[in-house]
Amino acid sequence: MSDDGLPPLREVIARHGLDARKSLGQNFLFDLNLTRRIARSAAPLAAATVVEIGPGPGGLTRALLLEGAKRVVAVEKDARALPALAEIAAHYPGRLTVIEADALRFDWQVHIEGDAKIVANLPYNIATPLLTGWLTSPWPPWFSSLTLMFQKEVAERIVAAPRSEAYGRLSIISQWCAHARKLFDIDRRAFSPPPKITSSVVQLTPKLLREPSCDIAVLEKVTAAAFGQRRKMLRSSLKGLHPDMANLLAKLGIDANLRAEQLAVGDFARIAQALGGTAE
Ligand code: SAM
């Protein structure tokens, strides 16, 4: 038995035939000390609904419950995991709700009420679309924090500062919407099966007001154009967005000879604002 009185995860996986599927991004964490560390990073857990994406056999789910989550709603696409998760739900009566669904097509606002914290060891193949989907949903969002595991390279892009290699579209959307920080790395050998690369846990705390205010769709257009040609000067990479882009940048006091990676997050938002749509 483990600390929580439930059978060890390896036994659960063997008993339910949950061999890991690559197509579902399945790399499981067995070490309860590690999953408890992730759960504690999202504390306090008692007041909010904890939303977990991809509980799989339930390693992180068990850690969240052990660490005091009053209510966990777990969304899992793989029906094979449901019997194992039902055992956890029975062990913690009334505290775990499992929903079989595709997180990419899930209507969060309909299912989640009140303050919610998202905590997940995300399937790598859909981690970035899930994050951008949450950040582009109506604001202020339905969640008060996101504590998420990504491939280290993606985590670095989320928190990257200007003038760094990793700085790009994901950095700007993440940091315009939230305070983002990388908490710690997790060695690939902690997973079963081990992925090719190191993972990192990132925490994003949404900003109530996203400032300078702008239409997020316009902001995405600006960053797509700027980083689509990241070696070019803004006067050239942003040319297609406005008939007199050089003048628009001059009015904003932004040097049109800069390249995308040299521009602060707020400057991108100011360009988007000037292009129109302060529809917040
Ligand atoms: N939480 C477990 C852990 O930490 O050991 C498993 C994490 S594993 C990296 C990713 C999980 O996400 C798997 O259980 C997988 O079946 C699930 N998953 C993959 N695609 C999904 C989707 N579109 N919607 C919901 N769950 C998904």
PDB file of C-alpha atoms and ligand atoms in Angstrom:
ATOM      1  CA  MET A   1       0.000   0.000   0.000  1.00  0.00           C
ATOM      2  CA  SER A   2       1.071   3.583  -0.625  1.00  0.00           C
ATOM      3  CA  ASP A   3       0.853   6.497   1.838  1.00  0.00           C
ATOM      4  CA  ASP A   4      -2.765   7.025   0.879  1.00  0.00           C
ATOM      5  CA  GLY A   5      -3.839   3.434   1.544  1.00  0.00           C
ATOM      6  CA  LEU A   6      -4.340   2.733  -2.176  1.00  0.00           C
ATOM      7  CA  PRO A   7      -2.370   0.100  -4.108  1.00  0.00           C
ATOM      8  CA  PRO A   8       0.929   1.158  -5.749  1.00  0.00           C
ATOM      9  CA  LEU A   9       0.470   2.685  -9.215  1.00  0.00           C
ATOM     10  CA  ARG A  10       2.494  -0.010 -10.978  1.00  0.00           C
ATOM     11  CA  GLU A  11       0.059  -2.588  -9.636  1.00  0.00           C
ATOM     12  CA  VAL A  12      -2.944  -0.469 -10.688  1.00  0.00           C
ATOM     13  CA  ILE A  13      -1.545  -0.132 -14.201  1.00  0.00           C
ATOM     14  CA  ALA A  14      -0.847  -3.845 -14.508  1.00  0.00           C
ATOM     15  CA  ARG A  15      -4.247  -4.837 -13.125  1.00  0.00           C
ATOM     16  CA  HIS A  16      -6.135  -2.519 -15.508  1.00  0.00           C
ATOM     17  CA  GLY A  17      -3.895  -3.171 -18.519  1.00  0.00           C
ATOM     18  CA  LEU A  18      -2.997   0.524 -18.871  1.00  0.00           C
ATOM     19  CA  ASP A  19       0.021   0.178 -21.120  1.00  0.00           C
ATOM     20  CA  ALA A  20       1.147   3.688 -22.078  1.00  0.00           C
ATOM     21  CA  ARG A  21       0.012   4.934 -25.502  1.00  0.00           C
ATOM     22  CA  LYS A  22       2.200   7.398 -27.339  1.00  0.00           C
ATOM     23  CA  SER A  23      -0.723   8.753 -29.364  1.00  0.00           C
ATOM     24  CA  LEU A  24      -2.265   9.970 -26.094  1.00  0.00           C
ATOM     25  CA  GLY A  25       0.985  11.486 -24.796  1.00  0.00           C
ATOM     26  CA  GLN A  26       1.036   8.980 -21.951  1.00  0.00           C
ATOM     27  CA  ASN A  27       4.115   9.270 -19.747  1.00  0.00           C
ATOM     28  CA  PHE A  28       3.088   8.378 -16.226  1.00  0.00           C
ATOM     29  CA  LEU A  29       4.569   9.599 -12.957  1.00  0.00           C
ATOM     30  CA  PHE A  30       4.825   6.953 -10.236  1.00  0.00           C
ATOM     31  CA  ASP A  31       6.789   8.778  -7.557  1.00  0.00           C
ATOM     32  CA  LEU A  32       4.284  10.074  -5.011  1.00  0.00           C
ATOM     33  CA  ASN A  33       6.898  12.439  -3.522  1.00  0.00           C
ATOM     34  CA  LEU A  34       7.188  14.107  -6.906  1.00  0.00           C
ATOM     35  CA  THR A  35       3.466  14.295  -7.622  1.00  0.00           C
ATOM     36  CA  ARG A  36       2.903  15.638  -4.090  1.00  0.00           C
ATOM     37  CA  ARG A  37       5.497  18.330  -4.785  1.00  0.00           C
ATOM     38  CA  ILE A  38       3.578  19.368  -7.913  1.00  0.00           C
ATOM     39  CA  ALA A  39       0.308  19.350  -5.956  1.00  0.00           C
ATOM     40  CA  ARG A  40       1.819  21.469  -3.169  1.00  0.00           C
ATOM     41  CA  SER A  41       3.010  24.023  -5.743  1.00  0.00           C
ATOM     42  CA  ALA A  42      -0.642  24.793  -6.447  1.00  0.00           C
ATOM     43  CA  ALA A  43      -1.587  25.204  -2.765  1.00  0.00           C
ATOM     44  CA  PRO A  44      -3.852  26.196  -1.115  1.00  0.00           C
ATOM     45  CA  LEU A  45      -6.056  23.484  -2.591  1.00  0.00           C
ATOM     46  CA  ALA A  46      -8.933  23.343  -0.133  1.00  0.00           C
ATOM     47  CA  ALA A  47     -10.994  26.323  -1.269  1.00  0.00           C
ATOM     48  CA  ALA A  48     -10.919  25.880  -5.045  1.00  0.00           C
ATOM     49  CA  THR A  49     -12.059  23.191  -7.448  1.00  0.00           C
ATOM     50  CA  VAL A  50      -8.925  21.541  -8.777  1.00  0.00           C
ATOM     51  CA  VAL A  51      -9.238  20.700 -12.461  1.00  0.00           C
ATOM     52  CA  GLU A  52      -6.880  18.022 -13.701  1.00  0.00           C
ATOM     53  CA  ILE A  53      -6.410  17.198 -17.366  1.00  0.00           C
ATOM     54  CA  GLY A  54      -5.361  13.665 -18.183  1.00  0.00           C
ATOM     55  CA  PRO A  55      -5.353  11.883 -14.799  1.00  0.00           C
ATOM     56  CA  GLY A  56      -4.455   8.580 -16.481  1.00  0.00           C
ATOM     57  CA  PRO A  57      -3.970   5.956 -13.741  1.00  0.00           C
ATOM     58  CA  GLY A  58      -4.271   8.736 -11.153  1.00  0.00           C
ATOM     59  CA  GLY A  59      -0.782   9.432  -9.767  1.00  0.00           C
ATOM     60  CA  LEU A  60      -1.176  13.212  -9.652  1.00  0.00           C
ATOM     61  CA  THR A  61      -4.866  12.893  -8.783  1.00  0.00           C
ATOM     62  CA  ARG A  62      -3.984  10.917  -5.662  1.00  0.00           C
ATOM     63  CA  ALA A  63      -1.341  13.480  -4.717  1.00  0.00           C
ATOM     64  CA  LEU A  64      -3.833  16.335  -5.101  1.00  0.00           C
ATOM     65  CA  LEU A  65      -6.325  14.555  -2.855  1.00  0.00           C
ATOM     66  CA  LEU A  66      -3.649  13.657  -0.290  1.00  0.00           C
ATOM     67  CA  GLU A  67      -2.512  17.273  -0.226  1.00  0.00           C
ATOM     68  CA  GLY A  68      -6.007  18.392   0.712  1.00  0.00           C
ATOM     69  CA  ALA A  69      -7.864  19.213  -2.507  1.00  0.00           C
ATOM     70  CA  LYS A  70     -11.487  19.340  -1.418  1.00  0.00           C
ATOM     71  CA  ARG A  71     -12.778  18.671  -4.907  1.00  0.00           C
ATOM     72  CA  VAL A  72     -10.986  17.418  -8.014  1.00  0.00           C
ATOM     73  CA  VAL A  73     -12.610  17.339 -11.449  1.00  0.00           C
ATOM     74  CA  ALA A  74     -10.485  15.199 -13.745  1.00  0.00           C
ATOM     75  CA  VAL A  75     -10.970  15.134 -17.520  1.00  0.00           C
ATOM     76  CA  GLU A  76      -9.570  12.045 -19.239  1.00  0.00           C
ATOM     77  CA  LYS A  77      -9.885  10.962 -22.863  1.00  0.00           C
ATOM     78  CA  ASP A  78      -8.715   7.371 -22.404  1.00  0.00           C
ATOM     79  CA  ALA A  79     -11.681   5.252 -21.304  1.00  0.00           C
ATOM     80  CA  ARG A  80      -9.284   2.496 -20.212  1.00  0.00           C
ATOM     81  CA  ALA A  81      -8.294   4.653 -17.200  1.00  0.00           C
ATOM     82  CA  LEU A  82     -11.837   5.058 -15.862  1.00  0.00           C
ATOM     83  CA  PRO A  83     -12.000   1.886 -13.665  1.00  0.00           C
ATOM     84  CA  ALA A  84      -8.696   2.796 -11.974  1.00  0.00           C
ATOM     85  CA  LEU A  85      -9.960   6.337 -11.379  1.00  0.00           C
ATOM     86  CA  ALA A  86     -13.250   4.982 -10.001  1.00  0.00           C
ATOM     87  CA  GLU A  87     -11.254   3.195  -7.288  1.00  0.00           C
ATOM     88  CA  ILE A  88      -9.691   6.505  -6.248  1.00  0.00           C
ATOM     89  CA  ALA A  89     -13.107   8.198  -6.275  1.00  0.00           C
ATOM     90  CA  ALA A  90     -14.451   5.451  -3.986  1.00  0.00           C
ATOM     91  CA  HIS A  91     -11.510   5.923  -1.608  1.00  0.00           C
ATOM     92  CA  TYR A  92     -12.212   9.679  -1.349  1.00  0.00           C
ATOM     93  CA  PRO A  93     -16.038   9.837  -1.304  1.00  0.00           C
ATOM     94  CA  GLY A  94     -17.514  12.971  -2.834  1.00  0.00           C
ATOM     95  CA  ARG A  95     -14.158  14.536  -3.666  1.00  0.00           C
ATOM     96  CA  LEU A  96     -13.288  13.235  -7.134  1.00  0.00           C
ATOM     97  CA  THR A  97     -15.406  13.609 -10.277  1.00  0.00           C
ATOM     98  CA  VAL A  98     -14.048  11.977 -13.426  1.00  0.00           C
ATOM     99  CA  ILE A  99     -15.304  13.119 -16.811  1.00  0.00           C
ATOM    100  CA  GLU A 100     -14.496  11.136 -19.921  1.00  0.00           C
ATOM    101  CA  ALA A 101     -13.878  13.806 -22.560  1.00  0.00           C
ATOM    102  CA  ASP A 102     -11.407  15.367 -24.931  1.00  0.00           C
ATOM    103  CA  ALA A 103      -9.927  18.363 -23.113  1.00  0.00           C
ATOM    104  CA  LEU A 104      -9.426  20.161 -26.426  1.00  0.00           C
ATOM    105  CA  ARG A 105     -13.178  20.167 -27.055  1.00  0.00           C
ATOM    106  CA  PHE A 106     -14.370  20.551 -23.503  1.00  0.00           C
ATOM    107  CA  ASP A 107     -16.696  23.377 -22.478  1.00  0.00           C
ATOM    108  CA  TRP A 108     -15.006  24.378 -19.205  1.00  0.00           C
ATOM    109  CA  GLN A 109     -17.397  27.187 -18.299  1.00  0.00           C
ATOM    110  CA  VAL A 110     -20.359  24.829 -18.412  1.00  0.00           C
ATOM    111  CA  HIS A 111     -18.806  22.181 -16.196  1.00  0.00           C
ATOM    112  CA  ILE A 112     -16.677  24.109 -13.720  1.00  0.00           C
ATOM    113  CA  GLU A 113     -18.253  26.395 -11.154  1.00  0.00           C
ATOM    114  CA  GLY A 114     -16.589  28.858  -8.802  1.00  0.00           C
ATOM    115  CA  ASP A 115     -12.872  29.333  -8.295  1.00  0.00           C
ATOM    116  CA  ALA A 116     -10.834  26.734 -10.137  1.00  0.00           C
ATOM    117  CA  LYS A 117      -7.166  25.832 -10.253  1.00  0.00           C
ATOM    118  CA  ILE A 118      -5.855  23.817 -13.150  1.00  0.00           C
ATOM    119  CA  VAL A 119      -3.142  21.330 -12.277  1.00  0.00           C
ATOM    120  CA  ALA A 120      -1.872  18.844 -14.837  1.00  0.00           C
ATOM    121  CA  ASN A 121       0.901  16.735 -16.222  1.00  0.00           C
ATOM    122  CA  LEU A 122      -0.200  17.612 -19.745  1.00  0.00           C
ATOM    123  CA  PRO A 123      -0.051  15.271 -22.713  1.00  0.00           C
ATOM    124  CA  TYR A 124       2.806  16.874 -24.674  1.00  0.00           C
ATOM    125  CA  ASN A 125       1.111  16.671 -28.040  1.00  0.00           C
ATOM    126  CA  ILE A 126      -1.707  19.024 -26.989  1.00  0.00           C
ATOM    127  CA  ALA A 127      -0.078  21.060 -24.197  1.00  0.00           C
ATOM    128  CA  THR A 128       0.414  24.284 -26.185  1.00  0.00           C
ATOM    129  CA  PRO A 129      -3.070  24.366 -27.809  1.00  0.00           C
ATOM    130  CA  LEU A 130      -4.627  23.713 -24.400  1.00  0.00           C
ATOM    131  CA  LEU A 131      -2.711  26.591 -22.828  1.00  0.00           C
ATOM    132  CA  THR A 132      -3.458  29.060 -25.632  1.00  0.00           C
ATOM    133  CA  GLY A 133      -7.105  27.950 -25.601  1.00  0.00           C
ATOM    134  CA  TRP A 134      -7.374  28.806 -21.895  1.00  0.00           C
ATOM    135  CA  LEU A 135      -5.562  32.122 -22.324  1.00  0.00           C
ATOM    136  CA  THR A 136      -7.791  33.194 -25.202  1.00  0.00           C
ATOM    137  CA  SER A 137     -11.045  32.288 -23.426  1.00  0.00           C
ATOM    138  CA  PRO A 138     -13.311  35.079 -22.068  1.00  0.00           C
ATOM    139  CA  TRP A 139     -11.530  37.261 -19.503  1.00  0.00           C
ATOM    140  CA  PRO A 140     -11.273  37.327 -16.515  1.00  0.00           C
ATOM    141  CA  PRO A 141     -10.932  33.567 -16.882  1.00  0.00           C
ATOM    142  CA  TRP A 142     -12.689  30.785 -15.017  1.00  0.00           C
ATOM    143  CA  PHE A 143      -9.424  29.667 -13.377  1.00  0.00           C
ATOM    144  CA  SER A 144      -7.261  31.439 -10.784  1.00  0.00           C
ATOM    145  CA  SER A 145      -4.036  29.557 -11.475  1.00  0.00           C
ATOM    146  CA  LEU A 146      -2.481  27.069 -13.856  1.00  0.00           C
ATOM    147  CA  THR A 147       0.189  24.703 -12.553  1.00  0.00           C
ATOM    148  CA  LEU A 148       1.286  22.692 -15.544  1.00  0.00           C
ATOM    149  CA  MET A 149       3.997  20.363 -16.682  1.00  0.00           C
ATOM    150  CA  PHE A 150       5.457  20.968 -20.142  1.00  0.00           C
ATOM    151  CA  GLN A 151       8.464  19.863 -22.098  1.00  0.00           C
ATOM    152  CA  LYS A 152      11.301  22.019 -20.755  1.00  0.00           C
ATOM    153  CA  GLU A 153      11.732  23.757 -24.108  1.00  0.00           C
ATOM    154  CA  VAL A 154       8.056  24.833 -24.106  1.00  0.00           C
ATOM    155  CA  ALA A 155       8.297  25.957 -20.465  1.00  0.00           C
ATOM    156  CA  GLU A 156      11.254  28.142 -21.408  1.00  0.00           C
ATOM    157  CA  ARG A 157       9.300  29.722 -24.239  1.00  0.00           C
ATOM    158  CA  ILE A 158       6.424  30.554 -21.879  1.00  0.00           C
ATOM    159  CA  VAL A 159       8.624  32.441 -19.388  1.00  0.00           C
ATOM    160  CA  ALA A 160      11.262  33.796 -21.827  1.00  0.00           C
ATOM    161  CA  ALA A 161      12.416  37.417 -21.617  1.00  0.00           C
ATOM    162  CA  PRO A 162      12.977  39.647 -24.668  1.00  0.00           C
ATOM    163  CA  ARG A 163      16.331  39.246 -26.465  1.00  0.00           C
ATOM    164  CA  SER A 164      16.481  35.550 -25.686  1.00  0.00           C
ATOM    165  CA  GLU A 165      16.338  32.680 -28.155  1.00  0.00           C
ATOM    166  CA  ALA A 166      13.172  31.257 -26.583  1.00  0.00           C
ATOM    167  CA  TYR A 167      11.226  34.554 -26.676  1.00  0.00           C
ATOM    168  CA  GLY A 168       8.326  34.376 -29.104  1.00  0.00           C
ATOM    169  CA  ARG A 169       4.575  34.244 -29.608  1.00  0.00           C
ATOM    170  CA  LEU A 170       3.968  31.915 -26.666  1.00  0.00           C
ATOM    171  CA  SER A 171       5.987  34.174 -24.305  1.00  0.00           C
ATOM    172  CA  ILE A 172       3.964  37.225 -25.311  1.00  0.00           C
ATOM    173  CA  ILE A 173       0.505  35.721 -25.060  1.00  0.00           C
ATOM    174  CA  SER A 174       1.397  34.004 -21.756  1.00  0.00           C
ATOM    175  CA  GLN A 175       2.976  37.047 -20.149  1.00  0.00           C
ATOM    176  CA  TRP A 176       0.362  39.508 -21.365  1.00  0.00           C
ATOM    177  CA  CYS A 177      -2.313  37.297 -19.785  1.00  0.00           C
ATOM    178  CA  ALA A 178      -0.510  36.034 -16.688  1.00  0.00           C
ATOM    179  CA  HIS A 179       2.434  36.168 -14.345  1.00  0.00           C
ATOM    180  CA  ALA A 180       4.411  33.135 -15.473  1.00  0.00           C
ATOM    181  CA  ARG A 181       7.290  31.412 -13.723  1.00  0.00           C
ATOM    182  CA  LYS A 182       9.104  28.145 -14.062  1.00  0.00           C
ATOM    183  CA  LEU A 183       9.079  26.256 -10.773  1.00  0.00           C
ATOM    184  CA  PHE A 184      11.313  23.199 -11.248  1.00  0.00           C
ATOM    185  CA  ASP A 185      12.502  20.591 -13.722  1.00  0.00           C
ATOM    186  CA  ILE A 186      11.638  16.910 -13.652  1.00  0.00           C
ATOM    187  CA  ASP A 187      14.117  14.383 -14.941  1.00  0.00           C
ATOM    188  CA  ARG A 188      12.876  12.255 -17.838  1.00  0.00           C
ATOM    189  CA  ARG A 189      13.663   9.112 -15.827  1.00  0.00           C
ATOM    190  CA  ALA A 190      10.884   9.968 -13.361  1.00  0.00           C
ATOM    191  CA  PHE A 191       8.342   8.984 -16.033  1.00  0.00           C
ATOM    192  CA  SER A 192       7.210   5.647 -17.309  1.00  0.00           C
ATOM    193  CA  PRO A 193       7.961   5.327 -20.146  1.00  0.00           C
ATOM    194  CA  PRO A 194      10.628   8.077 -20.057  1.00  0.00           C
ATOM    195  CA  PRO A 195      10.109  10.771 -22.711  1.00  0.00           C
ATOM    196  CA  LYS A 196      13.107  11.985 -24.742  1.00  0.00           C
ATOM    197  CA  ILE A 197      13.492  15.273 -22.902  1.00  0.00           C
ATOM    198  CA  THR A 198      13.358  16.908 -19.462  1.00  0.00           C
ATOM    199  CA  SER A 199      10.051  18.339 -18.260  1.00  0.00           C
ATOM    200  CA  SER A 200       9.377  21.520 -16.283  1.00  0.00           C
ATOM    201  CA  VAL A 201       6.554  22.665 -14.067  1.00  0.00           C
ATOM    202  CA  VAL A 202       5.305  26.168 -14.838  1.00  0.00           C
ATOM    203  CA  GLN A 203       2.844  28.259 -12.884  1.00  0.00           C
ATOM    204  CA  LEU A 204       0.726  30.947 -14.494  1.00  0.00           C
ATOM    205  CA  THR A 205      -1.393  33.314 -12.410  1.00  0.00           C
ATOM    206  CA  PRO A 206      -3.835  35.259 -14.604  1.00  0.00           C
ATOM    207  CA  LYS A 207      -3.727  39.041 -14.505  1.00  0.00           C
ATOM    208  CA  LEU A 208      -7.139  40.534 -13.739  1.00  0.00           C
ATOM    209  CA  LEU A 209      -6.518  43.284 -16.267  1.00  0.00           C
ATOM    210  CA  ARG A 210      -4.450  42.556 -19.322  1.00  0.00           C
ATOM    211  CA  GLU A 211      -2.588  45.776 -20.009  1.00  0.00           C
ATOM    212  CA  PRO A 212      -2.039  47.606 -22.266  1.00  0.00           C
ATOM    213  CA  SER A 213      -5.520  46.485 -23.291  1.00  0.00           C
ATOM    214  CA  CYS A 214      -6.034  45.222 -26.819  1.00  0.00           C
ATOM    215  CA  ASP A 215      -7.958  42.645 -28.783  1.00  0.00           C
ATOM    216  CA  ILE A 216      -6.176  39.348 -28.235  1.00  0.00           C
ATOM    217  CA  ALA A 217      -6.897  38.255 -31.816  1.00  0.00           C
ATOM    218  CA  VAL A 218      -5.120  41.382 -33.074  1.00  0.00           C
ATOM    219  CA  LEU A 219      -2.238  40.761 -30.672  1.00  0.00           C
ATOM    220  CA  GLU A 220      -1.903  37.246 -32.069  1.00  0.00           C
ATOM    221  CA  LYS A 221      -1.836  38.635 -35.615  1.00  0.00           C
ATOM    222  CA  VAL A 222       0.917  41.078 -34.670  1.00  0.00           C
ATOM    223  CA  THR A 223       3.096  38.459 -32.968  1.00  0.00           C
ATOM    224  CA  ALA A 224       2.515  35.963 -35.789  1.00  0.00           C
ATOM    225  CA  ALA A 225       3.694  38.525 -38.344  1.00  0.00           C
ATOM    226  CA  ALA A 226       6.632  39.729 -36.238  1.00  0.00           C
ATOM    227  CA  PHE A 227       7.956  36.293 -35.291  1.00  0.00           C
ATOM    228  CA  GLY A 228       7.043  34.730 -38.622  1.00  0.00           C
ATOM    229  CA  GLN A 229      10.023  36.731 -39.891  1.00  0.00           C
ATOM    230  CA  ARG A 230      11.912  37.159 -36.632  1.00  0.00           C
ATOM    231  CA  ARG A 231      15.189  38.237 -38.257  1.00  0.00           C
ATOM    232  CA  LYS A 232      13.530  41.125 -40.121  1.00  0.00           C
ATOM    233  CA  MET A 233      12.994  44.635 -38.793  1.00  0.00           C
ATOM    234  CA  LEU A 234       9.490  45.447 -37.586  1.00  0.00           C
ATOM    235  CA  ARG A 235       8.997  47.989 -40.388  1.00  0.00           C
ATOM    236  CA  SER A 236       9.190  45.096 -42.802  1.00  0.00           C
ATOM    237  CA  SER A 237       7.722  42.150 -40.854  1.00  0.00           C
ATOM    238  CA  LEU A 238       4.644  44.166 -39.756  1.00  0.00           C
ATOM    239  CA  LYS A 239       4.202  45.957 -43.068  1.00  0.00           C
ATOM    240  CA  GLY A 240       1.165  43.942 -44.138  1.00  0.00           C
ATOM    241  CA  LEU A 241      -0.851  44.918 -41.046  1.00  0.00           C
ATOM    242  CA  HIS A 242      -1.195  48.650 -41.724  1.00  0.00           C
ATOM    243  CA  PRO A 243      -0.770  50.911 -44.775  1.00  0.00           C
ATOM    244  CA  ASP A 244       1.693  53.146 -42.895  1.00  0.00           C
ATOM    245  CA  MET A 245       3.272  50.897 -40.294  1.00  0.00           C
ATOM    246  CA  ALA A 246       6.452  52.981 -39.985  1.00  0.00           C
ATOM    247  CA  ASN A 247       4.371  56.015 -39.008  1.00  0.00           C
ATOM    248  CA  LEU A 248       2.225  54.020 -36.586  1.00  0.00           C
ATOM    249  CA  LEU A 249       5.352  52.695 -34.841  1.00  0.00           C
ATOM    250  CA  ALA A 250       6.869  56.191 -34.751  1.00  0.00           C
ATOM    251  CA  LYS A 251       3.736  57.559 -33.062  1.00  0.00           C
ATOM    252  CA  LEU A 252       4.064  54.848 -30.428  1.00  0.00           C
ATOM    253  CA  GLY A 253       7.726  55.695 -29.915  1.00  0.00           C
ATOM    254  CA  ILE A 254       8.754  52.220 -31.078  1.00  0.00           C
ATOM    255  CA  ASP A 255      11.888  51.972 -33.199  1.00  0.00           C
ATOM    256  CA  ALA A 256      10.835  50.406 -36.520  1.00  0.00           C
ATOM    257  CA  ASN A 257      14.346  49.058 -37.008  1.00  0.00           C
ATOM    258  CA  LEU A 258      14.034  46.690 -34.070  1.00  0.00           C
ATOM    259  CA  ARG A 259      13.446  42.987 -34.595  1.00  0.00           C
ATOM    260  CA  ALA A 260      10.598  41.078 -32.940  1.00  0.00           C
ATOM    261  CA  GLU A 261      12.739  39.545 -30.210  1.00  0.00           C
ATOM    262  CA  GLN A 262      13.878  43.007 -29.058  1.00  0.00           C
ATOM    263  CA  LEU A 263      10.377  44.229 -28.260  1.00  0.00           C
ATOM    264  CA  ALA A 264       8.770  44.022 -24.791  1.00  0.00           C
ATOM    265  CA  VAL A 265       5.441  42.260 -24.261  1.00  0.00           C
ATOM    266  CA  GLY A 266       3.729  45.590 -23.520  1.00  0.00           C
ATOM    267  CA  ASP A 267       4.980  47.080 -26.801  1.00  0.00           C
ATOM    268  CA  PHE A 268       3.349  44.281 -28.778  1.00  0.00           C
ATOM    269  CA  ALA A 269       0.103  45.003 -26.926  1.00  0.00           C
ATOM    270  CA  ARG A 270       0.433  48.727 -27.701  1.00  0.00           C
ATOM    271  CA  ILE A 271       0.854  47.969 -31.391  1.00  0.00           C
ATOM    272  CA  ALA A 272      -2.229  45.720 -31.286  1.00  0.00           C
ATOM    273  CA  GLN A 273      -4.126  48.469 -29.458  1.00  0.00           C
ATOM    274  CA  ALA A 274      -3.168  51.061 -32.074  1.00  0.00           C
ATOM    275  CA  LEU A 275      -4.225  48.711 -34.856  1.00  0.00           C
ATOM    276  CA  GLY A 276      -7.713  48.713 -33.411  1.00  0.00           C
ATOM    277  CA  GLY A 277     -10.024  46.797 -31.174  1.00  0.00           C
ATOM    278  CA  THR A 278      -9.633  47.542 -27.477  1.00  0.00           C
ATOM    279  CA  ALA A 279     -12.532  45.150 -27.166  1.00  0.00           C
ATOM    280  CA  GLU A 280     -11.973  44.022 -23.591  1.00  0.00           C
TER     281      GLU A 280
HETATM  282  N1  SAM B   1      -1.644  12.485 -14.834  1.00  0.00           N
HETATM  283  C1  SAM B   1      -0.941  11.261 -15.141  1.00  0.00           C
HETATM  284  C2  SAM B   1       0.432  11.271 -14.524  1.00  0.00           C
HETATM  285  O1  SAM B   1       0.878  12.366 -14.144  1.00  0.00           O
HETATM  286  O2  SAM B   1       1.045  10.221 -14.430  1.00  0.00           O
HETATM  287  C3  SAM B   1      -0.851  11.048 -16.652  1.00  0.00           C
HETATM  288  C4  SAM B   1      -0.203  12.147 -17.454  1.00  0.00           C
HETATM  289  S1  SAM B   1       0.077  11.748 -19.143  1.00  0.00           S
HETATM  290  C5  SAM B   1       1.453  12.796 -19.498  1.00  0.00           C
HETATM  291  C6  SAM B   1      -1.207  12.557 -20.052  1.00  0.00           C
HETATM  292  C7  SAM B   1      -2.638  12.070 -19.828  1.00  0.00           C
HETATM  293  O3  SAM B   1      -3.517  12.864 -20.637  1.00  0.00           O
HETATM  294  C8  SAM B   1      -2.895  10.637 -20.207  1.00  0.00           C
HETATM  295  O4  SAM B   1      -3.632  10.016 -19.195  1.00  0.00           O
HETATM  296  C9  SAM B   1      -3.741  10.726 -21.503  1.00  0.00           C
HETATM  297  O5  SAM B   1      -4.616   9.644 -21.697  1.00  0.00           O
HETATM  298  C10 SAM B   1      -4.487  12.024 -21.273  1.00  0.00           C
HETATM  299  N2  SAM B   1      -4.924  12.688 -22.501  1.00  0.00           N
HETATM  300  C11 SAM B   1      -4.312  12.702 -23.716  1.00  0.00           C
HETATM  301  N3  SAM B   1      -4.998  13.457 -24.592  1.00  0.00           N
HETATM  302  C12 SAM B   1      -6.076  13.931 -23.917  1.00  0.00           C
HETATM  303  C13 SAM B   1      -7.163  14.782 -24.276  1.00  0.00           C
HETATM  304  N4  SAM B   1      -7.290  15.277 -25.501  1.00  0.00           N
HETATM  305  N5  SAM B   1      -8.097  15.085 -23.336  1.00  0.00           N
HETATM  306  C14 SAM B   1      -7.990  14.582 -22.077  1.00  0.00           C
HETATM  307  N6  SAM B   1      -6.987  13.777 -21.674  1.00  0.00           N
HETATM  308  C15 SAM B   1      -6.025  13.463 -22.579  1.00  0.00           C
END
